[in-house]
Amino acid sequence: MNVLLIGGVAAGTKAAAKLKRENRDMDVTILTKDRDISYAGCALPYYVGGEVESRDQLIVNTPEKYAALTGVRVLTGREAFSLDAKGKKVQVKNLEDGSSESYGYDALVIATGASSIVPKMNGAALKGVFKLRMPDDAIDMRRYLQESGAGKAVVVGGGFIGLETAENLKAQGLQVTVLDAAPQIIPGVLDPEMAVYAKRHLQKNGIRVFTGVMVEELLGDSRVTAVKSSAGTFPADLVVMSIGIRPNTAWLQDSGLEMEKGTILTDGELRTNLPDVYAAGDCAMVTNRITGKRQWSPMGSSANLEGRMLAQVLAGEKKNYPGVLGTGVVKLPGLNCGRTGLTEKAARDEGYDVETVLAVTDDKAHYYPGAANFVTKLIADRKSHKLLGMQVFGPGTVDKMVDIAVTGISMGAVLEDFDQMDYSYAPPFSTAIHPFVQAVYMLENKLDGTMVSMTPAEYLAGAADEFRVVDASTAPQIPGAVYVKLEEVNGPVDGLGQEEKLLLVCAKGKRAYFLQNRLKHYGYTNTVVLEGSTFFNDVKVKGVKATVSPEDITRVKGLGFLHDKNTADRFNARVITRNGKITADEMQAITEGAKKFGNGEVTMTSRLTMEIQSVPYENIEPLREFLMDAGLETGGTGSKVRPVVSCKGTTCQYGLIDTFAISEEIHERFYKGYHDVKLPHKFKIAVGGCPNNCVKPDLNDLGVIGQRIPEIDMEKCRGCKKCQIVENCPIKIAKLENGKLSIDPEACNHCGRCVGKCPFHAVTSYTNGYRIYIGGRWGKWVAKGRYLDKVFTDKEEMMDVIEKAILLFREQGITGERFSDTIARLGFENVQEQLLSEELLNRKEENIKAEKHLTGGATC
């Protein structure tokens, strides 16, 4: 049997390999347009972000390796352009020499996949505009990032790939904006209130998101500089077009294949309407496993499953593809998102009598280090209790939650089937009652009336407008709400009417439910629990000015907004000026931002950053967006590398090095490059242009000081009675000994003031370099840094030592201690030895990936 497969990424290679395992005598040939086969398309954003380091890691198999491993014949550089179903032939163009070739078949598998949609608009061909579908797309984008010095990126499209790309661009230190034409991100995949939560999370983590925005054109001469849209113009050094994909089926338009919106229609065996022609993967239309209706689900997972099953069908086995659930999972900054099955809207559209619940649960034992939460939405049929879909957020393993739902839905499970499931439990992994089962219990309670609740979607729509808010938290947290301490409710509560509409709210929903249970017992008939409570919802009492929670104060502090403790909701915004140097345009933006979003005042900090004073909490995100448009950012707090400070360097009469340029380079490499790396405490770096130490490099965790090392030409020294070198030495260590000039190299601070002062040119030559101080600090406890014995004359070697110091602090520091404490504990000589060797750099990857210093020690 001669099987011809067109396309060699997921479905094609999986089907071909399985065919040869099923029947080694089959003649199996793959034709593919590209030079790469079986590549990891889902890994492309992570290659851009550096998580996947090399191109080779993207390629699962080369054609040669795959052919040797499987016995499949692989021909690359072949583009199919015509199908003759009656003659059982495919016409192909050889892309290497332009010739036409014809290939016959007994069975044909079309697995041509899909390609990125690149809209026809002005500027789409500019440099710096990318799609992300093939390995070379990711390679080109990462190379462009490295070579162009791009600082701002716009991602057009808020789907899975767009958001993964946004996260990875942010990890590379770019300011990232996501634009989507739909009214929400991840449209059709998440329900609207879930998308709002994800959008809010992205914005809190520094990624701007604008929905309902149409992109009109890309601006720039040779390189892209901005994106013009219906919401205004967004500056951009790099643009990623991620607005969707379309099946690669244009070549089949006149073949007689039945297609719908470019996808090939298939049956349960993945047959098309043409004899002996099959389709699988991103080009094929399959069915929804729940509804049985047609559904296009271009996912790498389903493509592999389809390819494997199709091979079994071709080998003579009785198999039927049951369809897809649209299962997906995506990694966002600090938050993972998963889903499967029907959305609430899709379930209603299918005629189901829908009930939902949103549950906030622990993701593992609450006392175990690293414990966090799952936010789980379950969708079920009210009459049959059949599980129809789920969506989940959490910083941890949301995939295990999704996979439980996939298994249940696929087996037609009803909610009660999960009640006594014997899921695995140990404190590092889960809770005693599994978090999925806890969510099921909540939905069962809601269905049988044990719990009366309001969904976040209903709350957003204004369903709580007529309700009085009751705060059931462990301590009052909702301004204007009636606070009721659950533990003290042993009868009717003073001030609460038993017929009054009461919205019960707490941190996550559990205490609110317990309170409802008690109040029902004491005759309260109109209580409603807000699902997700304040963890998920932005709960406010009408007419009451909200205070800011301690959690939010901590969160925005990480964004560079420090709470003014004399106020309830005012913050001072630290604007990073890199090294104290800003342009006139940036200054104008800062002052305009102060007027528009603060009280109009700007102060300077001792670290040469600027603070916009008295910014109301609700103005924080608008101010950040305003500053981003001007190329500015806020931040510089927490247990991390801080923004670098420098003196004026060579613009000062004594400056020996260009401190602005060096500090800018240090800022990009270590403040931005290490922005998400947690340290035991803050790590401050200062760059001084000479030994005058104007910016106190020796009082910082690490300091760099410009050096000019004089070289004495003894043959030119005349031993003058009044030596100009001796006279001009500011620290008086130059001396005449036995009629000749002498400068003690151990005592010289290398200020360079003596160079050129000898009229007989005895001191005209010198070597420029850098001295590195480590372990300084200023504050409640002062420590003067000590310099390394070596004066570094190579800038790259000096930069490597800075990186080694940061890595040593992360690896060997104790959470809460400053670098000076670490050095004192380890010993200066030990630290110096490590900084002058390469071992710390050799362990860099392992060090960075380790979960260390989860709390950190910085307080400001």
mmCIF file of C-alpha atoms in Angstrom, residues 12-197:
data_model
loop_
_atom_site.group_PDB
_atom_site.id
_atom_site.type_symbol
_atom_site.label_atom_id
_atom_site.label_comp_id
_atom_site.label_asym_id
_atom_site.label_seq_id
_atom_site.Cartn_x
_atom_site.Cartn_y
_atom_site.Cartn_z
ATOM 1 C CA GLY A 12 1.648 14.084 9.223
ATOM 2 C CA THR A 13 4.755 12.822 10.991
ATOM 3 C CA LYS A 14 2.735 11.123 13.732
ATOM 4 C CA ALA A 15 0.550 9.299 11.178
ATOM 5 C CA ALA A 16 3.508 8.259 9.041
ATOM 6 C CA ALA A 17 5.567 6.923 11.953
ATOM 7 C CA LYS A 18 2.616 4.960 13.356
ATOM 8 C CA LEU A 19 1.851 3.511 9.906
ATOM 9 C CA LYS A 20 5.347 2.062 9.618
ATOM 10 C CA ARG A 21 5.044 0.570 13.100
ATOM 11 C CA GLU A 22 1.678 -0.951 12.196
ATOM 12 C CA ASN A 23 2.898 -2.382 8.891
ATOM 13 C CA ARG A 24 6.569 -2.180 7.993
ATOM 14 C CA ASP A 25 5.794 -3.217 4.384
ATOM 15 C CA MET A 26 3.778 -0.058 3.669
ATOM 16 C CA ASP A 27 5.326 2.467 1.290
ATOM 17 C CA VAL A 28 4.979 5.747 3.233
ATOM 18 C CA THR A 29 6.134 9.113 1.859
ATOM 19 C CA ILE A 30 5.944 12.583 3.402
ATOM 20 C CA LEU A 31 6.079 15.646 1.150
ATOM 21 C CA THR A 32 6.617 18.930 2.925
ATOM 22 C CA LYS A 33 7.156 22.482 1.743
ATOM 23 C CA ASP A 34 9.496 23.430 4.548
ATOM 24 C CA ARG A 35 13.033 22.263 5.295
ATOM 25 C CA ASP A 36 12.046 21.486 8.889
ATOM 26 C CA ILE A 37 9.721 18.698 9.945
ATOM 27 C CA SER A 38 8.291 17.779 13.325
ATOM 28 C CA TYR A 39 9.168 21.079 14.977
ATOM 29 C CA ALA A 40 7.846 22.302 18.318
ATOM 30 C CA GLY A 41 5.574 25.134 17.214
ATOM 31 C CA CYS A 42 4.225 25.638 20.717
ATOM 32 C CA ALA A 43 7.774 26.299 21.961
ATOM 33 C CA LEU A 44 8.364 29.305 19.698
ATOM 34 C CA PRO A 45 7.345 32.021 22.221
ATOM 35 C CA TYR A 46 9.651 30.434 24.783
ATOM 36 C CA TYR A 47 12.555 30.504 22.328
ATOM 37 C CA VAL A 48 11.937 34.236 21.932
ATOM 38 C CA GLY A 49 11.958 34.610 25.718
ATOM 39 C CA GLY A 50 15.111 32.534 26.137
ATOM 40 C CA GLU A 51 13.512 29.666 28.065
ATOM 41 C CA VAL A 52 14.312 27.464 25.072
ATOM 42 C CA GLU A 53 17.923 28.264 24.361
ATOM 43 C CA SER A 54 18.848 26.848 20.963
ATOM 44 C CA ARG A 55 17.211 26.323 17.599
ATOM 45 C CA ASP A 56 18.064 22.626 17.784
ATOM 46 C CA GLN A 57 15.713 22.283 20.754
ATOM 47 C CA LEU A 58 12.828 23.442 18.555
ATOM 48 C CA ILE A 59 13.379 20.670 16.026
ATOM 49 C CA VAL A 60 12.020 17.389 17.330
ATOM 50 C CA ASN A 61 13.380 15.475 14.331
ATOM 51 C CA THR A 62 15.390 16.347 11.254
ATOM 52 C CA PRO A 63 14.233 14.734 7.983
ATOM 53 C CA GLU A 64 17.293 12.487 8.007
ATOM 54 C CA LYS A 65 16.926 11.434 11.628
ATOM 55 C CA TYR A 66 13.176 10.871 11.265
ATOM 56 C CA ALA A 67 13.590 8.802 8.086
ATOM 57 C CA ALA A 68 16.245 6.614 9.699
ATOM 58 C CA LEU A 69 14.180 6.176 12.850
ATOM 59 C CA THR A 70 10.863 5.339 11.152
ATOM 60 C CA GLY A 71 11.591 4.097 7.638
ATOM 61 C CA VAL A 72 9.392 6.845 6.175
ATOM 62 C CA ARG A 73 10.589 8.549 2.991
ATOM 63 C CA VAL A 74 10.789 12.314 3.572
ATOM 64 C CA LEU A 75 11.034 14.821 0.735
ATOM 65 C CA THR A 76 11.388 18.459 1.790
ATOM 66 C CA GLY A 77 11.058 21.555 -0.385
ATOM 67 C CA ARG A 78 7.996 20.120 -2.151
ATOM 68 C CA GLU A 79 4.877 22.281 -2.411
ATOM 69 C CA ALA A 80 1.673 20.551 -3.510
ATOM 70 C CA PHE A 81 -0.391 22.606 -5.946
ATOM 71 C CA SER A 82 -2.958 20.216 -7.450
ATOM 72 C CA LEU A 83 -4.909 17.089 -6.464
ATOM 73 C CA ASP A 84 -6.294 14.702 -9.077
ATOM 74 C CA ALA A 85 -8.561 12.511 -6.977
ATOM 75 C CA LYS A 86 -9.723 10.362 -9.924
ATOM 76 C CA GLY A 87 -6.200 9.664 -11.078
ATOM 77 C CA LYS A 88 -4.954 9.421 -7.505
ATOM 78 C CA LYS A 89 -2.107 11.825 -8.109
ATOM 79 C CA VAL A 90 -0.745 14.964 -6.478
ATOM 80 C CA GLN A 91 1.141 17.552 -8.507
ATOM 81 C CA VAL A 92 4.050 19.086 -6.639
ATOM 82 C CA LYS A 93 6.518 21.898 -7.256
ATOM 83 C CA ASN A 94 10.133 21.197 -6.377
ATOM 84 C CA LEU A 95 11.145 24.437 -4.661
ATOM 85 C CA GLU A 96 14.852 23.761 -5.163
ATOM 86 C CA ASP A 97 14.844 23.707 -8.976
ATOM 87 C CA GLY A 98 11.320 24.886 -9.842
ATOM 88 C CA SER A 99 10.378 21.664 -11.632
ATOM 89 C CA SER A 100 7.017 19.913 -11.390
ATOM 90 C CA GLU A 101 6.705 16.431 -9.976
ATOM 91 C CA SER A 102 3.822 13.967 -9.784
ATOM 92 C CA TYR A 103 3.227 11.501 -6.974
ATOM 93 C CA GLY A 104 0.658 8.708 -7.012
ATOM 94 C CA TYR A 105 -1.016 7.166 -3.985
ATOM 95 C CA ASP A 106 -3.300 4.425 -2.772
ATOM 96 C CA ALA A 107 -4.226 6.567 0.243
ATOM 97 C CA LEU A 108 -3.619 10.289 0.639
ATOM 98 C CA VAL A 109 -3.363 12.087 3.985
ATOM 99 C CA ILE A 110 -3.612 15.875 3.843
ATOM 100 C CA ALA A 111 -1.898 17.365 6.892
ATOM 101 C CA THR A 112 -0.819 20.737 5.535
ATOM 102 C CA GLY A 113 -1.570 22.579 8.768
ATOM 103 C CA ALA A 114 -2.255 26.286 8.925
ATOM 104 C CA SER A 115 -0.399 29.577 8.515
ATOM 105 C CA SER A 116 -0.494 32.864 10.369
ATOM 106 C CA ILE A 117 -2.905 35.469 9.086
ATOM 107 C CA VAL A 118 -0.972 38.589 8.083
ATOM 108 C CA PRO A 119 -3.454 41.312 7.145
ATOM 109 C CA LYS A 120 -2.817 43.496 4.136
ATOM 110 C CA MET A 121 -2.154 46.879 5.667
ATOM 111 C CA ASN A 122 0.340 49.676 5.342
ATOM 112 C CA GLY A 123 3.610 48.873 7.066
ATOM 113 C CA ALA A 124 3.140 45.103 7.302
ATOM 114 C CA ALA A 125 6.447 44.561 5.457
ATOM 115 C CA LEU A 126 8.516 46.867 7.687
ATOM 116 C CA LYS A 127 11.509 45.513 9.565
ATOM 117 C CA GLY A 128 10.564 44.608 13.102
ATOM 118 C CA VAL A 129 7.147 43.176 12.143
ATOM 119 C CA PHE A 130 6.885 39.449 12.833
ATOM 120 C CA LYS A 131 4.517 36.528 12.854
ATOM 121 C CA LEU A 132 5.216 33.477 14.999
ATOM 122 C CA ARG A 133 4.410 30.202 13.301
ATOM 123 C CA MET A 134 7.667 28.641 12.106
ATOM 124 C CA PRO A 135 11.040 28.128 13.835
ATOM 125 C CA ASP A 136 12.650 30.752 11.606
ATOM 126 C CA ASP A 137 10.031 33.294 12.760
ATOM 127 C CA ALA A 138 11.163 32.868 16.363
ATOM 128 C CA ILE A 139 14.839 32.816 15.408
ATOM 129 C CA ASP A 140 14.500 36.020 13.394
ATOM 130 C CA MET A 141 12.571 37.712 16.193
ATOM 131 C CA ARG A 142 15.108 36.830 18.872
ATOM 132 C CA ARG A 143 17.979 37.953 16.654
ATOM 133 C CA TYR A 144 16.173 41.230 15.971
ATOM 134 C CA LEU A 145 15.658 41.769 19.696
ATOM 135 C CA GLN A 146 19.343 41.274 20.346
ATOM 136 C CA GLU A 147 20.554 43.442 17.484
ATOM 137 C CA SER A 148 18.015 46.276 17.467
ATOM 138 C CA GLY A 149 17.881 47.092 21.176
ATOM 139 C CA ALA A 150 14.080 47.186 20.956
ATOM 140 C CA GLY A 151 12.423 48.533 24.082
ATOM 141 C CA LYS A 152 8.708 48.551 23.185
ATOM 142 C CA ALA A 153 6.626 45.806 21.650
ATOM 143 C CA VAL A 154 3.035 45.655 20.471
ATOM 144 C CA VAL A 155 1.400 42.252 20.147
ATOM 145 C CA VAL A 156 -1.637 42.326 17.888
ATOM 146 C CA GLY A 157 -3.910 39.540 19.056
ATOM 147 C CA GLY A 158 -4.835 38.366 22.542
ATOM 148 C CA GLY A 159 -5.108 34.641 21.959
ATOM 149 C CA PHE A 160 -2.927 31.927 23.476
ATOM 150 C CA ILE A 161 0.106 32.508 21.241
ATOM 151 C CA GLY A 162 -0.208 36.295 21.469
ATOM 152 C CA LEU A 163 -0.283 36.260 25.269
ATOM 153 C CA GLU A 164 2.561 33.736 25.527
ATOM 154 C CA THR A 165 4.603 35.945 23.219
ATOM 155 C CA ALA A 166 3.735 39.014 25.305
ATOM 156 C CA GLU A 167 4.931 37.282 28.464
ATOM 157 C CA ASN A 168 8.215 36.264 26.862
ATOM 158 C CA LEU A 169 8.857 39.710 25.399
ATOM 159 C CA LYS A 170 8.280 41.209 28.837
ATOM 160 C CA ALA A 171 10.746 38.681 30.247
ATOM 161 C CA GLN A 172 13.283 40.127 27.812
ATOM 162 C CA GLY A 173 12.768 43.549 29.392
ATOM 163 C CA LEU A 174 10.442 45.108 26.810
ATOM 164 C CA GLN A 175 7.431 47.265 27.528
ATOM 165 C CA VAL A 176 4.591 45.237 26.030
ATOM 166 C CA THR A 177 1.146 46.261 24.812
ATOM 167 C CA VAL A 178 -1.479 43.762 23.609
ATOM 168 C CA LEU A 179 -4.203 44.920 21.211
ATOM 169 C CA ASP A 180 -7.212 42.785 20.295
ATOM 170 C CA ALA A 181 -10.177 43.618 18.111
ATOM 171 C CA ALA A 182 -12.494 41.379 20.154
ATOM 172 C CA PRO A 183 -14.247 42.734 23.257
ATOM 173 C CA GLN A 184 -12.143 40.419 25.450
ATOM 174 C CA ILE A 185 -8.859 38.532 25.367
ATOM 175 C CA ILE A 186 -8.887 34.824 24.468
ATOM 176 C CA PRO A 187 -12.337 35.237 22.869
ATOM 177 C CA GLY A 188 -14.522 32.157 22.543
ATOM 178 C CA VAL A 189 -12.219 30.290 24.915
ATOM 179 C CA LEU A 190 -12.892 32.019 28.241
ATOM 180 C CA ASP A 191 -16.148 33.441 29.521
ATOM 181 C CA PRO A 192 -16.135 37.262 29.742
ATOM 182 C CA GLU A 193 -15.695 37.565 33.516
ATOM 183 C CA MET A 194 -12.769 35.119 33.386
ATOM 184 C CA ALA A 195 -11.210 37.154 30.599
ATOM 185 C CA VAL A 196 -11.616 40.304 32.707
ATOM 186 C CA TYR A 197 -9.725 38.610 35.541
#
